[in-house]
Short mmCIF file of C-alpha atoms in Angstrom, two decimals:
data_model
loop_
_atom_site.label_atom_id
_atom_site.label_comp_id
_atom_site.label_asym_id
_atom_site.label_seq_id
_atom_site.Cartn_x
_atom_site.Cartn_y
_atom_site.Cartn_z
CA MET A 1019 -0.07 0.08 -0.01
CA ALA A 1020 1.47 3.63 -1.08
CA THR A 1021 1.92 6.25 1.45
CA VAL A 1022 -1.15 9.00 1.03
CA ALA A 1023 -0.02 12.29 2.26
CA ARG A 1024 -2.36 12.99 5.44
CA GLN A 1025 -2.87 16.08 8.08
CA SER A 1026 -3.21 12.88 10.49
CA LEU A 1027 -3.01 8.93 10.75
CA LYS A 1028 -6.45 7.76 12.39
CA ILE A 1029 -5.95 4.38 13.67
CA GLY A 1030 -8.94 2.68 15.30
CA LEU A 1031 -7.60 0.43 18.55
CA ILE A 1032 -9.86 -3.16 19.23
CA PRO A 1033 -8.51 -4.39 22.44
CA ALA A 1034 -11.29 -7.21 22.84
CA ASP A 1035 -10.37 -9.46 25.25
CA GLY A 1036 -7.87 -10.48 27.87
CA ILE A 1037 -4.14 -9.20 27.57
CA GLY A 1038 -5.52 -7.29 24.28
CA LYS A 1039 -6.76 -4.65 26.67
CA GLU A 1040 -2.89 -4.50 28.11
CA VAL A 1041 -1.45 -4.89 24.94
CA ILE A 1042 -2.78 -2.51 22.50
CA PRO A 1043 -2.11 0.31 24.89
CA ALA A 1044 1.56 -0.51 24.65
CA ALA A 1045 1.21 -0.07 20.78
CA LYS A 1046 -0.14 3.10 21.15
CA HIS A 1047 2.08 4.17 23.03
CA ALA A 1048 5.11 3.35 20.51
CA ILE A 1049 3.38 4.42 17.70
CA GLU A 1050 3.12 8.32 19.77
CA ALA A 1051 6.69 7.83 20.33
CA LEU A 1052 7.52 8.37 16.55
CA GLY A 1053 6.26 12.06 16.72
CA SER A 1054 6.98 13.75 13.68
CA ASP A 1055 8.04 10.73 11.51
CA ILE A 1056 4.17 9.91 10.49
CA PRO A 1057 1.02 12.27 10.78
CA LYS A 1058 -0.36 13.07 13.95
CA PRO A 1059 -1.89 9.78 15.21
CA GLU A 1060 -5.27 10.12 16.40
CA PHE A 1061 -6.98 7.13 17.66
CA TYR A 1062 -10.59 5.97 18.49
CA ASN A 1063 -11.47 3.18 21.11
CA LEU A 1064 -13.65 0.86 19.96
CA LEU A 1065 -15.48 -2.59 21.31
CA ALA A 1066 -15.44 -5.92 20.14
CA GLY A 1067 -14.63 -9.09 21.40
CA PHE A 1068 -16.42 -12.15 23.69
CA GLU A 1069 -16.22 -10.41 26.94
CA LEU A 1070 -18.66 -7.83 25.13
CA PHE A 1071 -20.88 -10.59 23.74
CA ALA A 1072 -21.54 -12.18 27.40
CA ARG A 1073 -22.31 -8.82 28.58
CA THR A 1074 -24.64 -7.44 25.93
CA GLY A 1075 -24.90 -10.13 23.15
CA GLU A 1076 -22.85 -8.47 20.69
CA ALA A 1077 -19.34 -9.30 19.91
CA LEU A 1078 -18.96 -6.48 16.93
CA PRO A 1079 -21.26 -3.78 17.36
CA ASN A 1080 -22.24 -1.85 14.08
CA GLU A 1081 -20.82 1.19 15.63
CA THR A 1082 -17.52 -0.37 15.24
CA VAL A 1083 -17.54 -1.69 11.65
CA GLU A 1084 -18.80 1.90 10.35
CA ILE A 1085 -16.18 4.18 12.28
CA LEU A 1086 -14.04 1.53 11.03
CA LYS A 1087 -14.97 2.16 7.11
CA ASN A 1088 -15.65 5.70 7.31
CA GLU A 1089 -13.66 6.90 9.75
CA CYS A 1090 -9.90 5.10 9.89
CA ASP A 1091 -6.87 4.57 8.02
CA ALA A 1092 -6.00 1.53 9.94
CA ALA A 1093 -6.78 -0.52 13.17
CA LEU A 1094 -4.85 -2.88 15.79
CA PHE A 1095 -6.64 -5.24 17.24
CA GLY A 1096 -5.86 -7.51 20.33
CA ALA A 1097 -7.14 -10.99 21.34
CA VAL A 1098 -10.31 -12.62 21.25
CA SER A 1099 -11.08 -15.62 23.70
CA SER A 1100 -13.51 -17.67 21.49
CA PRO A 1101 -15.51 -20.44 23.21
CA SER A 1102 -13.95 -24.28 21.85
CA ARG A 1103 -17.50 -24.67 22.43
CA LYS A 1104 -20.59 -23.52 20.10
CA VAL A 1105 -22.43 -20.79 21.72
CA SER A 1106 -25.29 -19.49 20.19
CA GLY A 1107 -25.34 -16.13 18.35
CA TYR A 1108 -21.96 -15.88 18.36
CA THR A 1109 -19.52 -15.37 15.89
CA SER A 1110 -15.37 -14.52 16.26
CA PRO A 1111 -15.56 -10.53 15.26
CA ILE A 1112 -11.59 -10.87 14.39
CA VAL A 1113 -13.50 -13.44 11.32
CA SER A 1114 -16.13 -11.10 10.96
CA LEU A 1115 -13.89 -8.23 10.66
CA ARG A 1116 -11.45 -9.49 8.21
CA LYS A 1117 -14.72 -10.72 5.72
CA THR A 1118 -16.73 -7.12 5.86
CA LEU A 1119 -13.64 -5.07 5.64
CA ASP A 1120 -12.17 -7.76 2.40
CA LEU A 1121 -8.63 -8.36 4.85
CA TYR A 1122 -7.49 -10.90 2.75
CA ALA A 1123 -4.50 -11.81 3.52
CA ASN A 1124 -3.23 -12.14 7.28
CA ILE A 1125 0.70 -11.46 6.74
CA ARG A 1126 3.24 -13.05 9.28
CA PRO A 1127 6.51 -12.43 9.72
CA VAL A 1128 8.51 -14.81 11.76
CA ALA A 1129 12.27 -14.12 11.92
CA THR A 1130 14.99 -14.59 14.91
CA VAL A 1131 16.77 -11.55 16.40
CA ASP A 1132 20.46 -13.32 16.98
CA ALA A 1133 22.33 -14.49 13.77
CA GLY A 1134 23.20 -17.18 12.79
CA PRO A 1135 27.56 -18.45 12.49
CA ASP A 1136 27.55 -16.86 8.40
CA GLY A 1137 26.29 -13.68 9.99
CA LYS A 1138 22.94 -14.79 8.62
CA PRO A 1139 19.34 -14.90 10.51
CA LYS A 1140 18.29 -18.82 11.32
CA VAL A 1141 14.54 -17.74 10.68
CA ASP A 1142 13.58 -15.34 7.90
CA MET A 1143 10.36 -16.30 6.67
CA VAL A 1144 6.89 -14.57 5.81
CA VAL A 1145 3.82 -16.97 6.36
CA VAL A 1146 0.95 -15.36 3.71
CA ARG A 1147 -2.49 -16.74 4.74
CA GLU A 1148 -5.65 -16.87 3.42
CA ASN A 1149 -7.93 -15.12 4.78
CA THR A 1150 -11.68 -15.34 4.14
CA GLU A 1151 -12.41 -19.00 3.09
CA CYS A 1152 -11.06 -22.71 3.63
CA LEU A 1153 -13.07 -24.22 6.43
CA TYR A 1154 -13.18 -20.67 8.17
CA VAL A 1155 -16.75 -19.87 5.90
CA LYS A 1156 -18.16 -21.48 9.14
CA GLN A 1157 -20.49 -23.56 7.18
CA GLU A 1158 -21.38 -26.57 9.34
CA ASN A 1159 -23.90 -28.98 10.06
CA ILE A 1160 -24.89 -31.38 12.01
CA ILE A 1161 -27.44 -34.81 11.61
CA SER A 1162 -28.56 -37.65 13.43
CA THR A 1163 -28.18 -40.77 11.60
CA GLU A 1164 -28.61 -44.41 12.67
CA ASN A 1165 -24.82 -44.45 13.36
CA GLY A 1166 -25.06 -41.55 15.53
CA LEU A 1167 -24.41 -37.54 15.17
CA GLU A 1168 -22.83 -36.65 11.57
CA ALA A 1169 -21.00 -33.14 11.88
CA ARG A 1170 -20.21 -31.89 8.07
CA ALA A 1171 -18.26 -28.44 6.99
CA THR A 1172 -17.57 -27.11 3.77
CA ARG A 1173 -14.42 -25.69 2.75
CA LEU A 1174 -14.37 -23.05 0.25
CA ILE A 1175 -11.48 -22.43 -2.09
CA THR A 1176 -12.09 -20.00 -5.19
CA GLU A 1177 -10.14 -19.07 -7.87
CA ARG A 1178 -10.52 -15.07 -6.97
CA ALA A 1179 -9.11 -15.39 -3.67
CA SER A 1180 -6.17 -17.81 -4.54
CA ARG A 1181 -4.89 -15.58 -7.22
CA ARG A 1182 -5.20 -12.15 -4.90
CA ILE A 1183 -3.16 -13.79 -2.30
CA GLY A 1184 -0.90 -15.44 -4.71
CA LYS A 1185 -0.36 -11.96 -6.12
CA MET A 1186 0.20 -10.52 -2.57
CA ALA A 1187 2.78 -13.57 -1.82
CA PHE A 1188 4.86 -12.81 -5.09
CA GLU A 1189 4.81 -8.76 -4.18
CA LEU A 1190 6.48 -9.67 -0.77
CA ALA A 1191 8.79 -11.55 -2.42
CA LEU A 1192 10.14 -9.46 -4.91
CA ALA A 1193 10.63 -6.93 -1.91
CA ARG A 1194 13.29 -9.39 -0.39
CA PRO A 1195 16.95 -10.86 -1.04
CA ARG A 1196 15.94 -14.56 -1.62
CA LYS A 1197 12.43 -13.92 -3.99
CA GLN A 1198 11.22 -17.28 -2.91
CA VAL A 1199 7.15 -18.16 -2.90
CA THR A 1200 6.78 -21.94 -1.05
CA ILE A 1201 3.01 -22.88 -2.12
CA ILE A 1202 1.66 -24.92 0.81
CA HIS A 1203 -1.23 -27.61 -0.09
CA LYS A 1204 -2.47 -31.09 0.16
CA SER A 1205 -3.59 -31.77 -3.32
CA ASN A 1206 -2.61 -34.97 -3.38
CA VAL A 1207 -5.46 -35.82 -1.12
CA LEU A 1208 -7.67 -32.50 -2.14
CA SER A 1209 -7.26 -32.64 -5.66
CA VAL A 1210 -10.27 -30.30 -6.14
CA THR A 1211 -9.70 -27.32 -3.21
CA ASP A 1212 -6.50 -27.65 -2.69
CA GLY A 1213 -5.28 -28.27 -6.61
CA LEU A 1214 -7.46 -25.30 -7.19
CA PHE A 1215 -5.25 -23.11 -4.74
CA ARG A 1216 -1.92 -24.51 -6.03
CA GLU A 1217 -2.69 -24.34 -9.70
CA THR A 1218 -3.94 -20.64 -9.33
CA VAL A 1219 -1.27 -19.28 -7.15
CA ARG A 1220 1.42 -20.82 -9.68
CA ALA A 1221 -0.24 -19.48 -12.34
CA VAL A 1222 0.10 -15.83 -11.21
CA PRO A 1223 3.34 -14.92 -13.27
CA SER A 1224 1.69 -15.29 -16.38
CA LEU A 1225 -0.99 -13.13 -15.49
CA PRO A 1226 -1.04 -10.49 -18.40
CA GLU A 1227 -1.28 -7.82 -16.28
CA VAL A 1228 1.97 -8.61 -14.32
CA ALA A 1229 3.91 -10.10 -17.16
CA GLY A 1230 7.56 -10.55 -16.72
CA ARG A 1231 7.37 -8.69 -13.22
CA TYR A 1232 7.51 -12.05 -10.86
CA ASP A 1233 10.14 -13.45 -13.44
CA ASN A 1234 13.10 -13.39 -10.09
CA VAL A 1235 10.81 -14.91 -7.94
CA THR A 1236 11.27 -18.88 -7.52
CA ILE A 1237 8.42 -20.87 -7.18
CA ALA A 1238 8.67 -24.21 -4.68
CA GLU A 1239 5.72 -25.88 -3.17
CA GLN A 1240 5.42 -28.22 -0.69
CA ILE A 1241 2.49 -30.32 0.82
CA VAL A 1242 1.21 -29.12 4.15
CA ASP A 1243 2.48 -32.39 6.49
CA SER A 1244 6.12 -31.95 4.98
CA ALA A 1245 6.43 -28.36 5.05
CA VAL A 1246 5.66 -28.46 9.17
CA TYR A 1247 8.47 -31.51 9.33
CA ARG A 1248 10.92 -29.15 7.66
CA LEU A 1249 9.56 -25.86 9.24
CA PHE A 1250 11.21 -27.28 12.54
CA ARG A 1251 14.27 -29.30 10.81
CA GLU A 1252 15.17 -26.58 8.23
CA PRO A 1253 13.02 -23.41 8.66
CA GLU A 1254 16.18 -21.84 6.46
CA ILE A 1255 14.94 -23.49 3.67
CA TYR A 1256 11.47 -20.94 3.38
CA ASP A 1257 11.40 -17.30 2.79
CA VAL A 1258 7.67 -16.55 1.95
CA ILE A 1259 5.15 -18.94 2.51
CA VAL A 1260 1.39 -18.42 1.15
CA ALA A 1261 -1.22 -20.94 1.93
CA PRO A 1262 -4.93 -21.84 2.37
CA ASN A 1263 -6.07 -20.27 5.74
CA LEU A 1264 -6.40 -23.29 8.03
CA TYR A 1265 -2.95 -24.20 6.92
CA GLY A 1266 -1.34 -20.67 7.38
CA ASP A 1267 -3.07 -20.60 10.47
CA ILE A 1268 -1.66 -23.55 11.40
CA LEU A 1269 1.58 -22.77 10.29
CA SER A 1270 2.29 -19.44 11.04
CA ASP A 1271 1.65 -20.09 15.06
CA ALA A 1272 4.38 -23.00 14.45
CA ALA A 1273 6.94 -21.26 13.17
CA ALA A 1274 6.52 -18.60 16.00
CA ALA A 1275 8.22 -21.64 18.56
CA LEU A 1276 11.41 -21.19 16.44
CA VAL A 1277 11.59 -17.45 17.34
CA GLY A 1278 10.93 -18.41 21.24
CA SER A 1279 7.37 -17.10 21.79
CA LEU A 1280 3.96 -16.66 20.55
CA GLY A 1281 4.82 -13.04 22.71
CA LEU A 1282 7.10 -11.70 19.55
CA VAL A 1283 5.27 -12.81 16.59
CA PRO A 1284 3.29 -9.89 15.03
CA SER A 1285 1.08 -10.13 11.97
CA ILE A 1286 -1.45 -7.66 9.78
CA ASN A 1287 -4.60 -8.56 7.66
CA ALA A 1288 -4.54 -6.47 4.59
CA GLY A 1289 -6.60 -5.82 1.85
CA ASP A 1290 -6.67 -3.27 -1.10
CA ASN A 1291 -7.59 -0.66 1.17
CA PHE A 1292 -7.49 -0.88 4.66
CA VAL A 1293 -4.66 -2.58 6.81
CA MET A 1294 -5.16 -4.02 10.76
CA GLY A 1295 -2.56 -5.01 12.94
CA GLU A 1296 -3.05 -7.74 15.47
CA PRO A 1297 -0.25 -9.72 17.65
CA VAL A 1298 -0.43 -13.47 16.53
CA HIS A 1299 -0.79 -14.63 20.42
CA GLY A 1300 -4.20 -15.22 22.08
CA SER A 1301 -5.97 -13.57 24.76
CA ALA A 1302 -4.29 -15.40 27.75
CA PRO A 1303 -7.12 -15.09 30.26
CA ASP A 1304 -4.26 -17.18 32.49
CA ILE A 1305 -2.24 -14.38 32.73
CA GLU A 1306 -4.81 -11.53 32.29
CA GLY A 1307 -4.10 -8.55 34.78
CA LYS A 1308 -0.92 -10.07 36.36
CA GLY A 1309 0.92 -7.47 34.52
CA ILE A 1310 3.16 -9.95 32.54
CA ALA A 1311 1.68 -10.35 29.27
CA ASN A 1312 4.48 -9.40 26.40
CA PRO A 1313 3.89 -6.58 24.48
CA LEU A 1314 6.32 -7.08 22.03
CA ALA A 1315 4.18 -8.92 19.41
CA ALA A 1316 1.35 -5.90 19.43
CA ILE A 1317 4.23 -3.21 19.38
CA ARG A 1318 5.38 -4.83 16.15
CA SER A 1319 2.17 -5.35 14.90
CA ALA A 1320 1.96 -1.67 14.76
CA ALA A 1321 5.04 -1.52 13.25
CA LEU A 1322 4.09 -3.74 10.48
CA MET A 1323 0.96 -2.02 10.05
CA LEU A 1324 2.62 1.35 9.75
CA ARG A 1325 5.72 0.03 7.19
CA HIS A 1326 2.26 -1.24 5.22
CA LEU A 1327 1.09 2.00 4.77
CA GLY A 1328 4.56 3.10 4.12
CA TYR A 1329 5.66 5.06 6.72
CA TYR A 1330 8.96 2.95 6.53
CA THR A 1331 11.42 5.08 9.12
CA GLY A 1332 8.83 5.31 11.68
CA ALA A 1333 8.53 1.06 11.30
CA ASP A 1334 12.06 0.58 11.18
CA ARG A 1335 12.52 2.65 14.46
CA ILE A 1336 9.95 0.64 16.21
CA ASP A 1337 11.65 -2.87 15.00
CA ASN A 1338 15.07 -1.86 16.05
CA ALA A 1339 14.16 -0.71 19.63
CA VAL A 1340 11.97 -4.17 19.77
CA ASN A 1341 15.10 -5.75 18.67
CA GLN A 1342 17.42 -4.19 20.97
CA VAL A 1343 15.49 -5.00 24.13
CA ILE A 1344 15.60 -9.02 22.57
CA ARG A 1345 19.26 -8.60 22.30
CA GLU A 1346 20.00 -7.08 25.40
CA GLY A 1347 17.98 -9.77 27.27
CA GLN A 1348 17.98 -7.22 30.34
CA VAL A 1349 14.44 -6.48 30.28
CA LEU A 1350 12.24 -9.59 28.95
CA THR A 1351 8.62 -11.11 30.53
CA PRO A 1352 8.35 -14.72 31.83
CA ASP A 1353 7.66 -15.86 28.50
CA LEU A 1354 10.98 -15.23 27.31
CA GLY A 1355 13.08 -16.43 30.55
CA GLY A 1356 12.59 -12.94 32.31
CA LYS A 1357 11.22 -11.63 35.39
CA SER A 1358 10.05 -8.21 33.81
CA SER A 1359 6.46 -6.71 34.02
CA THR A 1360 4.61 -5.46 30.69
CA ASP A 1361 5.00 -1.26 31.73
CA GLU A 1362 8.60 -2.38 31.99
CA VAL A 1363 9.45 -3.97 28.95
CA VAL A 1364 7.01 -1.17 27.19
CA GLN A 1365 8.94 1.83 28.88
CA THR A 1366 12.31 0.40 28.05
CA VAL A 1367 10.98 -0.01 24.60
CA LEU A 1368 10.16 3.51 24.39
CA LYS A 1369 13.17 4.78 26.20
CA LYS A 1370 15.01 2.86 22.39
CA ILE A 1371 12.54 4.33 20.11
#
């Protein structure tokens, strides 16, 4: 997304559930610390989440959606405590926002801060996850048969969604040194749905509107179960990974283990006209309110959001500050082996910004 000249940068803040209420303010403070490197930020405090649903019967108020659509340039989303059981009337607000705002790409960079013996990062990949379909269309039903209950789910893969997530992956690869896209699929079993995804993404460089643009990008592919194995055995083989929704969700969370904690991994939900930062971690109800939540993924998500908007200098300042804190290892939350509080980490990052 190209930089747009703005008098101010209007950002929706949606802490939602659990530790989202602790880490989104941290990201806000990091943005405010950038000063003149970005337009003056204006923030809108917005409601969503399962906790809101439990109180009001509404997980994503229309007011939140309308403000995001009509007032905001971008947004930051915290975490949601969606239950593992079916709750009548409830739909995850993050899933709804992705669909409503057409945020079709979930982009999750995963990289180690410390370099390996050759001076190169041990892990440096981006997982590009299609964000709007696959099993996450949530078309499920259950029926009673003579053999007991039978549950079925519809899996949706379309050429349109596969093509545009493929183009997003190729664009990201084009800007990276290695320029490689690995397509993740299971078309040896799911030959129709995964077959369509695989074939459509592979065909992206041949589209008339991008003729020759991706000639320097190498295409690889992996069966999803093999991809998980190789992710842990030899993560250095991956550069940009592109995957359908479910596989991308699993792979990106697994990749977070390679860098020490989900509390370090940022993401953005991106479309053609809007971007929403979102730390990869969940709502972590077990540590909510204890002041030990890791704010770094949320702060990194703010940087990723700014970078997508074209504010590279500000994004670099945030990323460099976070990387310094990690390298020094003196002020870290318990998930990274430290003893510091959320606020202590935030204040250290702000000083370095």
